Short mmCIF file of C-alpha atoms (C1' of nucleotides) in Angstrom, two decimals:
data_model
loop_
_atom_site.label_atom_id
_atom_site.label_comp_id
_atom_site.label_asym_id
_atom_site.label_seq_id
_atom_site.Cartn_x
_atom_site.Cartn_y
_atom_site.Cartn_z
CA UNK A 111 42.31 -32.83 -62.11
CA UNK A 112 39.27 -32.66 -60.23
CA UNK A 113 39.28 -30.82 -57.01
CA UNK A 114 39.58 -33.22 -54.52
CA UNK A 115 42.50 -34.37 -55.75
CA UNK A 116 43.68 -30.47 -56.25
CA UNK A 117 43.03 -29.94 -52.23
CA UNK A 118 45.43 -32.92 -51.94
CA UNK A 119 47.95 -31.89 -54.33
CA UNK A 120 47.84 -28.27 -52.57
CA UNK A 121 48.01 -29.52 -48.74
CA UNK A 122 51.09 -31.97 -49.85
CA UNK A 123 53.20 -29.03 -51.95
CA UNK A 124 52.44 -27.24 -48.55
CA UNK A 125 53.64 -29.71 -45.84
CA UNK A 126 56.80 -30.59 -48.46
CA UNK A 127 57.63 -26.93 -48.20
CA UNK A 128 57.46 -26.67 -44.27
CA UNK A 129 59.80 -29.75 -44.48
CA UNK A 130 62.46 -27.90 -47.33
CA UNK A 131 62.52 -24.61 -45.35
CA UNK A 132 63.14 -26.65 -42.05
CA UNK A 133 66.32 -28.05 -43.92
CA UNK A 134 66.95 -24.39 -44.18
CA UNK A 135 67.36 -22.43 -41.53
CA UNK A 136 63.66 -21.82 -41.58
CA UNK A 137 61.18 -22.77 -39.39
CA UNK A 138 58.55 -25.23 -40.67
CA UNK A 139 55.81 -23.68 -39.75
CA UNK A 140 56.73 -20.50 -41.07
CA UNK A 141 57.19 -22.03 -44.47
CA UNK A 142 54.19 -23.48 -44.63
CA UNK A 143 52.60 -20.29 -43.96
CA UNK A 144 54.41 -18.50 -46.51
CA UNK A 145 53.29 -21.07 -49.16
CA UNK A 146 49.78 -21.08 -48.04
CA UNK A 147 49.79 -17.19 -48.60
CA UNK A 148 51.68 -17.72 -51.97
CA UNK A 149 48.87 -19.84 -53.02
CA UNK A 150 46.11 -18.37 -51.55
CA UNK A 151 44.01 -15.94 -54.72
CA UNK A 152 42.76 -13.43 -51.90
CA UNK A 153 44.39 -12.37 -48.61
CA UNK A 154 43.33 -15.07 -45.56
CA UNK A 155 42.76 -14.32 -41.77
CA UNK A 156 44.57 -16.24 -38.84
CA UNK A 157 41.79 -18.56 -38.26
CA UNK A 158 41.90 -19.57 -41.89
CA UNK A 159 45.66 -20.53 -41.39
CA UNK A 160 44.92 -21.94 -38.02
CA UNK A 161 42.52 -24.45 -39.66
CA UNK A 162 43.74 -25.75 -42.19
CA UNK A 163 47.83 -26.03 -41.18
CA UNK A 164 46.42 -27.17 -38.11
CA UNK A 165 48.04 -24.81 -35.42
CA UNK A 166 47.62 -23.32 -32.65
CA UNK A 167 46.59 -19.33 -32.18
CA UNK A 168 49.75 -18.21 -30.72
CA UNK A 169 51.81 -19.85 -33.44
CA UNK A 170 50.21 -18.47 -35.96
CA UNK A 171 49.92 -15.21 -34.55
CA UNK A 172 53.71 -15.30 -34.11
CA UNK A 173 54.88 -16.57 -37.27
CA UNK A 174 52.60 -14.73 -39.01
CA UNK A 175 53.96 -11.57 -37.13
CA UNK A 176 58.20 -12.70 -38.33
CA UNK A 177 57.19 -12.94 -41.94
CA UNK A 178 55.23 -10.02 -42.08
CA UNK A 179 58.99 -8.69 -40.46
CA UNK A 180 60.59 -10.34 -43.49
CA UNK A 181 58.48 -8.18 -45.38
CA UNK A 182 56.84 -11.63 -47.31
CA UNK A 183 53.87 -10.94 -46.15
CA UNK A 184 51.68 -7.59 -45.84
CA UNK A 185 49.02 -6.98 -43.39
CA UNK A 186 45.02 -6.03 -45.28
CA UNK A 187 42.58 -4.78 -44.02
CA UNK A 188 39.31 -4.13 -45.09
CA UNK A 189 36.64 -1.16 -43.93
CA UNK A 190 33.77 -2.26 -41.79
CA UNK A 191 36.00 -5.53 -40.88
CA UNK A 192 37.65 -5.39 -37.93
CA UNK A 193 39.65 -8.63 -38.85
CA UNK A 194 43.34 -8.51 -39.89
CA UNK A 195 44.36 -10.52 -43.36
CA UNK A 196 47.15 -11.50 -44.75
CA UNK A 197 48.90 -11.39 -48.18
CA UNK A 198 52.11 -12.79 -49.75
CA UNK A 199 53.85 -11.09 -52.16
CA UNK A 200 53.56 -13.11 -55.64
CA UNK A 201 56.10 -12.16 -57.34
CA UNK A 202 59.24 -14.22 -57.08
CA UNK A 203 61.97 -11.76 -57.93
CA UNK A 204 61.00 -9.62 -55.44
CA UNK A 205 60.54 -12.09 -53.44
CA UNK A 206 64.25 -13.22 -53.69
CA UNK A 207 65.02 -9.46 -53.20
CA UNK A 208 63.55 -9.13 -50.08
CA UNK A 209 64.91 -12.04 -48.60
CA UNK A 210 68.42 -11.39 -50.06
CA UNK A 211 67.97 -7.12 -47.97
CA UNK A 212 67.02 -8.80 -44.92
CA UNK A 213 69.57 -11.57 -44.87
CA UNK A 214 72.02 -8.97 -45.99
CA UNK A 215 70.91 -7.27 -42.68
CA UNK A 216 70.69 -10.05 -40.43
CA UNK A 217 73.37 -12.73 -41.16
CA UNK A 218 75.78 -10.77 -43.76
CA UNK A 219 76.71 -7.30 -41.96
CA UNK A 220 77.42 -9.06 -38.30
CA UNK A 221 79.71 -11.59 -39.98
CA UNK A 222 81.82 -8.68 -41.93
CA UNK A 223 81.64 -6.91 -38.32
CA UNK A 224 83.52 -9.81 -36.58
CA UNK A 225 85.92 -10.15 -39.64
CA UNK A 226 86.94 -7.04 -39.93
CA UNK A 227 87.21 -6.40 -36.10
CA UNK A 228 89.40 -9.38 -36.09
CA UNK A 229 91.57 -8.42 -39.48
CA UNK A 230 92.55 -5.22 -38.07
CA UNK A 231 94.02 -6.05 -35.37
CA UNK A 232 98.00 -5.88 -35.14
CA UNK A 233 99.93 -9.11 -35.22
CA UNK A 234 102.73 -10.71 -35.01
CA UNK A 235 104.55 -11.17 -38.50
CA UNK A 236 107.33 -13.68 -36.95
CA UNK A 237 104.21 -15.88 -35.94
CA UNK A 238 102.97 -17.98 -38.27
CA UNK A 239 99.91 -18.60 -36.16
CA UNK A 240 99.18 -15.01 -36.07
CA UNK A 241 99.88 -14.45 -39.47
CA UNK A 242 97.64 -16.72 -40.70
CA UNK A 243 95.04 -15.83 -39.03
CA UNK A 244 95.10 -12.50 -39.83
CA UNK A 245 95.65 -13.20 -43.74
CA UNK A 246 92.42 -15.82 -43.11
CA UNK A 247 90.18 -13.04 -41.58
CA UNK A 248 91.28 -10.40 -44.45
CA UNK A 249 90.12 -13.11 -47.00
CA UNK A 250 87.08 -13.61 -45.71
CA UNK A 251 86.11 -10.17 -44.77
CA UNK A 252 87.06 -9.40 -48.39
CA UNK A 253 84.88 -12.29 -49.59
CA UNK A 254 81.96 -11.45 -47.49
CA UNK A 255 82.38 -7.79 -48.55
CA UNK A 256 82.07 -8.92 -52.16
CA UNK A 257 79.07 -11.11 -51.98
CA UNK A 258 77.59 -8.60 -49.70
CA UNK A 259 77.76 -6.26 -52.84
CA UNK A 260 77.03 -8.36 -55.57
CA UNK A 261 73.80 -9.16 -53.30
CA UNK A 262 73.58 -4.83 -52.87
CA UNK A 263 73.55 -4.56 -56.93
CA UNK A 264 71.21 -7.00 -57.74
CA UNK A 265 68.40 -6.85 -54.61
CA UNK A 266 67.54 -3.10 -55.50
CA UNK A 267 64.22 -3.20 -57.10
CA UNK A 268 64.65 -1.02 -60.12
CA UNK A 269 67.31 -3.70 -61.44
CA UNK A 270 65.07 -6.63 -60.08
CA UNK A 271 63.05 -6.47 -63.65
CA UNK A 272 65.76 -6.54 -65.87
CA UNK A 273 68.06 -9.35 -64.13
CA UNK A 274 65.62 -12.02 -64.96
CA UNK A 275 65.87 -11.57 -68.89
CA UNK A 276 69.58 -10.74 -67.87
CA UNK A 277 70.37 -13.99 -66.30
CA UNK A 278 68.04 -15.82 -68.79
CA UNK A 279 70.64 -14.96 -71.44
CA UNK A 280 73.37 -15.69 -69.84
CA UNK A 281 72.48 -19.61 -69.87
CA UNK B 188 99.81 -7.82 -29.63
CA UNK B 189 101.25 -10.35 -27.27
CA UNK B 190 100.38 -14.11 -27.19
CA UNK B 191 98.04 -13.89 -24.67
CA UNK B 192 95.94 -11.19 -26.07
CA UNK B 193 96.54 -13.01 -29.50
CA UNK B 194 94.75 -16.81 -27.69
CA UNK B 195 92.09 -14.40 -26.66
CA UNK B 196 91.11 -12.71 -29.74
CA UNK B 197 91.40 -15.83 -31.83
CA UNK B 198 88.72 -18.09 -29.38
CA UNK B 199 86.89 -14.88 -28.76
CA UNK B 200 86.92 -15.34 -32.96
CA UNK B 201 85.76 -18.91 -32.90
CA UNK B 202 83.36 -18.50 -30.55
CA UNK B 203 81.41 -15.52 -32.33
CA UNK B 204 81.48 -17.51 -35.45
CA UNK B 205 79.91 -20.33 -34.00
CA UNK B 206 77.25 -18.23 -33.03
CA UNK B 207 76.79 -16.46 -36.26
CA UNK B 208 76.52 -20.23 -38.00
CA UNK B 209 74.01 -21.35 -35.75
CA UNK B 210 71.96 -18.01 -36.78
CA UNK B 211 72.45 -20.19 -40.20
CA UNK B 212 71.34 -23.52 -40.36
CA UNK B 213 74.50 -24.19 -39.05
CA UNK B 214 74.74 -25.86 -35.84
CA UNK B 215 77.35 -23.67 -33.16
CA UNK B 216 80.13 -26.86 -32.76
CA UNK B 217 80.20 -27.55 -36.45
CA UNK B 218 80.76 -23.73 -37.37
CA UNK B 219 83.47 -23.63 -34.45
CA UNK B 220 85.18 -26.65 -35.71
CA UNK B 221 85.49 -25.20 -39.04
CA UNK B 222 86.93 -22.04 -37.40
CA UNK B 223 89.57 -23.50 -35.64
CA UNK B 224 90.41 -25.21 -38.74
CA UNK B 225 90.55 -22.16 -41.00
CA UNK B 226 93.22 -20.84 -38.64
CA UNK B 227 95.15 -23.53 -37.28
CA UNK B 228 98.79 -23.74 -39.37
CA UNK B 229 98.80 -27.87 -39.56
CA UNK B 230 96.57 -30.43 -39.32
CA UNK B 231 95.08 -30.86 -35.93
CA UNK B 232 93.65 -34.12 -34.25
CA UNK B 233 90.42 -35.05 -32.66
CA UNK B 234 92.12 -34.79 -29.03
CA UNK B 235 93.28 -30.93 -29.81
CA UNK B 236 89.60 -30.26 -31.14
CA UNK B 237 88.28 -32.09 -28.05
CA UNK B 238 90.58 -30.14 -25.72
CA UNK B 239 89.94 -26.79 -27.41
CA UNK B 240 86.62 -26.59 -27.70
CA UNK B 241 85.99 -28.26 -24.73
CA UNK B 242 83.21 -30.56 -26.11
CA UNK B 243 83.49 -34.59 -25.95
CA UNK B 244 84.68 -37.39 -28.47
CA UNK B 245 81.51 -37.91 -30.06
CA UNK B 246 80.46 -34.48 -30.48
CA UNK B 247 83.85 -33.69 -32.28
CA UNK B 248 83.83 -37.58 -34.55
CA UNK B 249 80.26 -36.48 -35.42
CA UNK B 250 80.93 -32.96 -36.41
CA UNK B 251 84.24 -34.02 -38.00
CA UNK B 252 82.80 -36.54 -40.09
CA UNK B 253 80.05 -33.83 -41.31
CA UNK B 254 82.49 -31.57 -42.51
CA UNK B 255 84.45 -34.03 -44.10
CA UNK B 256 81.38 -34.96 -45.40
CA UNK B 257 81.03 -31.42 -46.87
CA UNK B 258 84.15 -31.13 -48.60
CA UNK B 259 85.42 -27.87 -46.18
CA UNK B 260 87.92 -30.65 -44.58
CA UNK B 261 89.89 -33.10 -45.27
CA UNK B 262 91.24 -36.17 -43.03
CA UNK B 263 95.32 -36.24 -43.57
CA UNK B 264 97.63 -39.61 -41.91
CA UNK B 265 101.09 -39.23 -41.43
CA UNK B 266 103.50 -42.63 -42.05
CA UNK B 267 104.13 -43.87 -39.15
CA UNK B 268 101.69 -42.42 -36.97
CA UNK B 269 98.24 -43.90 -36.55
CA UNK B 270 96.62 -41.27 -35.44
CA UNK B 271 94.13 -39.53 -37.96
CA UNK B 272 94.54 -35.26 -38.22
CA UNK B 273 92.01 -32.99 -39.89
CA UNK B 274 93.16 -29.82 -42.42
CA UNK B 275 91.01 -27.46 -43.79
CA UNK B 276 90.54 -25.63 -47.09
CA UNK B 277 92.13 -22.57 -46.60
CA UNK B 278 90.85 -20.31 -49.85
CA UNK B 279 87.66 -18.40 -49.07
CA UNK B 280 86.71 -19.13 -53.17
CA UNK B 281 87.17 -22.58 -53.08
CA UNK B 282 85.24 -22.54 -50.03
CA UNK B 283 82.79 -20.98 -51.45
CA UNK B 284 82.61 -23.59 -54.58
CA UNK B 285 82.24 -26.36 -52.46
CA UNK B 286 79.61 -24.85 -50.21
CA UNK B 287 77.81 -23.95 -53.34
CA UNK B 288 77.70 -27.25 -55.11
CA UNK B 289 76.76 -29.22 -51.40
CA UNK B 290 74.33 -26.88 -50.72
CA UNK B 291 72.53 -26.88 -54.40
CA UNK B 292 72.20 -30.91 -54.06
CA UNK B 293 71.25 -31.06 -50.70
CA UNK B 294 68.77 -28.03 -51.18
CA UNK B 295 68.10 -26.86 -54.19
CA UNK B 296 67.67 -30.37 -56.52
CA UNK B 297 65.38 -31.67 -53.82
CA UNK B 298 62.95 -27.98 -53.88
CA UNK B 299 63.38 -27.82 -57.56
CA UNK B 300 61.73 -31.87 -57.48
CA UNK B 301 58.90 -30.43 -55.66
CA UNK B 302 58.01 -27.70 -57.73
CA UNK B 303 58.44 -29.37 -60.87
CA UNK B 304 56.46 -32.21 -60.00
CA UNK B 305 54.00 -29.73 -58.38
CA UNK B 306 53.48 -27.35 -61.16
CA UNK B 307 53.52 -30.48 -63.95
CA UNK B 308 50.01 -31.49 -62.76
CA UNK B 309 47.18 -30.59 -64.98
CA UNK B 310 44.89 -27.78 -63.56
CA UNK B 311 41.37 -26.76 -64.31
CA UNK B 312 41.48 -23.84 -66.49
CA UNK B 313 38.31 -21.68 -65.08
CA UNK B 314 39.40 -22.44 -61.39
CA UNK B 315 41.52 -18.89 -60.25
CA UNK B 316 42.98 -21.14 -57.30
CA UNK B 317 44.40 -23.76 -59.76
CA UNK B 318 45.46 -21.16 -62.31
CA UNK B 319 46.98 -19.52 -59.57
CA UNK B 320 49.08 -22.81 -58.16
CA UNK B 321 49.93 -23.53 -61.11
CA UNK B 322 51.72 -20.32 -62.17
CA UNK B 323 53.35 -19.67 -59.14
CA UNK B 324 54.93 -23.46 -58.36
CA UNK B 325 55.90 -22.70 -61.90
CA UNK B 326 57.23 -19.19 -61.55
CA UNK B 327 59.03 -20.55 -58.46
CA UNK B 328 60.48 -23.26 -60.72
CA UNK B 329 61.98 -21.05 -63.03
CA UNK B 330 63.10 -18.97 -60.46
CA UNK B 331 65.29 -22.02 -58.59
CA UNK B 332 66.58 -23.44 -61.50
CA UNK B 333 68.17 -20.26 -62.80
CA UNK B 334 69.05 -19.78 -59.08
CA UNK B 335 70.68 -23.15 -59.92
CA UNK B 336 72.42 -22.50 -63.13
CA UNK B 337 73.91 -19.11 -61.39
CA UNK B 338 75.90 -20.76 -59.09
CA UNK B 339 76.39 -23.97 -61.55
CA UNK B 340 78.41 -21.51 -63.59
CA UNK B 341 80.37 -19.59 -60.57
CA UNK B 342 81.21 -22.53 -59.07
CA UNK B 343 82.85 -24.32 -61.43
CA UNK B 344 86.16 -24.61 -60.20
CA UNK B 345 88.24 -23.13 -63.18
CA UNK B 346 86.66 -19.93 -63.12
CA UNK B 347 86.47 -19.11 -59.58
CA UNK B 348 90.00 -18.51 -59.40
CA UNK B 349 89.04 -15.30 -62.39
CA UNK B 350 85.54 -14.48 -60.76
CA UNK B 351 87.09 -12.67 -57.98
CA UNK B 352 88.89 -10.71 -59.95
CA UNK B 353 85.34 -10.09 -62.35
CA UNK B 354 83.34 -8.90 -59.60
CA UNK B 355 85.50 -6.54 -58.05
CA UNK B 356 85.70 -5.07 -61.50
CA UNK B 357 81.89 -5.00 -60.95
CA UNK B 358 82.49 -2.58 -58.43
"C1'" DC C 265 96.73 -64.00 -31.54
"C1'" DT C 266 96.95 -60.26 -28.08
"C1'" DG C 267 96.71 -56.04 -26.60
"C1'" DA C 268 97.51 -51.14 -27.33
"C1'" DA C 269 96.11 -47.14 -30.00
"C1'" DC C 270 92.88 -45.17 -32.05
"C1'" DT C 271 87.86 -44.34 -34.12
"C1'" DT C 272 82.98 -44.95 -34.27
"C1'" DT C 273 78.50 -45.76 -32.42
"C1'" DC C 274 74.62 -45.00 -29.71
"C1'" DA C 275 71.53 -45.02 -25.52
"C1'" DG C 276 70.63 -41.68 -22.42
"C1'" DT C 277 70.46 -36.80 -21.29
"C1'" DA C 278 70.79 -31.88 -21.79
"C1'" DA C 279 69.78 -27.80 -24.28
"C1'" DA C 280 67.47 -25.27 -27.73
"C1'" DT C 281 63.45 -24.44 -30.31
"C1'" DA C 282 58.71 -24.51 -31.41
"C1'" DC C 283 53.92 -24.77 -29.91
"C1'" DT C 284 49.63 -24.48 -27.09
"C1'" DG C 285 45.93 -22.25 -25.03
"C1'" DA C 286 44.21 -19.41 -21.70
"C1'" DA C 287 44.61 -14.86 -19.93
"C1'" DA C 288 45.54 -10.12 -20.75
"C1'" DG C 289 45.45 -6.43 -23.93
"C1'" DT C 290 43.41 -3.53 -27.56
"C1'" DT C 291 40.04 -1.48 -30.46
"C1'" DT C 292 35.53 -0.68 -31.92
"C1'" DT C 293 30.65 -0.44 -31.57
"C1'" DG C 294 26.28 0.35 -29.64
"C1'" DC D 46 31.03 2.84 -20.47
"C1'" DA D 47 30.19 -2.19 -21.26
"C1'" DA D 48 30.64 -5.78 -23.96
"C1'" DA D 49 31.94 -7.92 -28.26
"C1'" DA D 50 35.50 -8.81 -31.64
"C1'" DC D 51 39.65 -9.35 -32.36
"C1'" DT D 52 45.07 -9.60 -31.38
"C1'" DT D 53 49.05 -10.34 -28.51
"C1'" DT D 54 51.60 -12.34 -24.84
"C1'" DC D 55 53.68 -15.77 -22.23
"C1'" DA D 56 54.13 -19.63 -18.72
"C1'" DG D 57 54.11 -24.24 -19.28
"C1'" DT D 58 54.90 -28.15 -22.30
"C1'" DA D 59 56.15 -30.85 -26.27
"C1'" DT D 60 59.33 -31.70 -29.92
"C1'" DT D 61 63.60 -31.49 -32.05
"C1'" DT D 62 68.36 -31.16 -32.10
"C1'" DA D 63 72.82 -31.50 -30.05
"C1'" DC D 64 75.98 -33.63 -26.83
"C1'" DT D 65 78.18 -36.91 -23.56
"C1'" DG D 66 80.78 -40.77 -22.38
"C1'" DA D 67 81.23 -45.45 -22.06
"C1'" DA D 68 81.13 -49.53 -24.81
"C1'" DA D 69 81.96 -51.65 -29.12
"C1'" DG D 70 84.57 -51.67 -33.25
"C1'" DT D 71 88.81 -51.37 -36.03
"C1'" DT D 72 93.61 -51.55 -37.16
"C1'" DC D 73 98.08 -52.56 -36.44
"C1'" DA D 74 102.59 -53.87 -34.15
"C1'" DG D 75 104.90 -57.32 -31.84
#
DNA sequence: CTGAACTTTCAGTAAATACTGAAAGTTTTG
DNA sequence: CAAAACTTTCAGTATTTACTGAAAGTTCAG
């Protein structure tokens, strides 16, 4: 493959990723960011990204500024450069760990709030209406309890190394 | 609790959830919809939704037809009556099944295509930047299709009526 | 076949989200 | 301290996504 072609095969992996993470709940340009940084071999500056995805300053300033939030990306710096560059994180377990603490965080532990706020309220038990919708808000704050801790097990980082091989046997 | 704090709590309920969808990919209607669902005793019609809700025909037919689409409802006809009335699946695990096995063909088949097709290519061996594509779409492969074979295996429907007693075990 | 009962579609519009680029802010250097 | 080098902000705008409601479509009873 010579590298023409390689640029090619890069830039379209790269705008097919944007277009994935956007059927996600994830911003386009955000994913193509991240895979730019997962590709990239040495950390890359904001005019770097600007140029070749093609966006503007502020956007990449800003997206640049929720992933490193995420904690997918780090800020580097290097002396005697006053520029700021960025760096994904490579590896994709703990990749999937941070993503699974901050989702945890932002999506998981407001959802249990709500359903357990709602459970634990006192009802009715000669309306059906009431009873069901208590017994329908204990089963789901029970289930999002649950995956909430299978996700608490298996994001901490110690364990992060061995579930891989784990999982691999379990096929 | 009386019925009127009872009609509060339950939309306040519905409401919240529709936000916390839309902090998904989940647009606000579609997660309220479900909601209202989840807690209503029998099957409800389009004009109830409608009324409800307080969003218009097409909104609710679109959203309707989505979910249905989804699996997480069903459409139900009585004899007799022409109108059509919508019912939805009422256990959190089986829920959860059918959420997994949508959500792995509409996102995780088409992301594993990319990477595998991505990381097949043939690469320059003394180019770092190749080397480096090349392991991580592959890594990233890996890491989706045992992603992929995880919830394969939870959500077959046999066992998830024993995984939620498995996990809670876990404990 | 006709019309009532119901569902679906879709052009137009509203609302939400993402993006631009210039201005303001910050830090460093000479 | 001034100016250069860089980053952040944000008002205005573009793009995307969601929603409305009326018209068209479908089904069925008489």
């Amino acid at each position: 493959m010579d590298d023409k072609d390689f640029k090619q095969t890069k830039a379209e992996f790269i705008a097919q990723w944007g277009v994935l993470g956007s059927s996600w709940g994830i911003n386009r340009t955000m994913a193509q960011i991240h895979a730019y940084l997962m590709m990239a071999v040495e950390p890359v500056d904001t005019n770097e990204i600007m140029q070749e995805l093609k966006i503007s300053r502020g956007n990449a300033n800003s997206n640049l500024r929720d992933l490193a939030g995420w904690g997918l990306i780090r800020r580097v710096t290097y002396p005697g450069d006053r520029k700021e560059y960025f760096e994904a994180e490579k590896d994709v377990w703990t990749m999937f760990c941070t993503i699974a603490r901050e989702r945890k965080r932002r999506e998981i532990d407001p959802a249990l709030q709500l359903l357990q706020s709602s459970s634990k309220q006192s009802f009715k038990k000669n309306d059906p209406e009431q009873q069901l919708f208590a017994s329908q808000t204990k089963a789901l704050a029970e289930f999002v309890q649950t995956a909430d801790l299978v996700l608490d097990k298996v994001a901490r980082s110690e364990e992060s190394k061995v579930l891989p091989f784990l999982i691999k046997r379990f096929r």
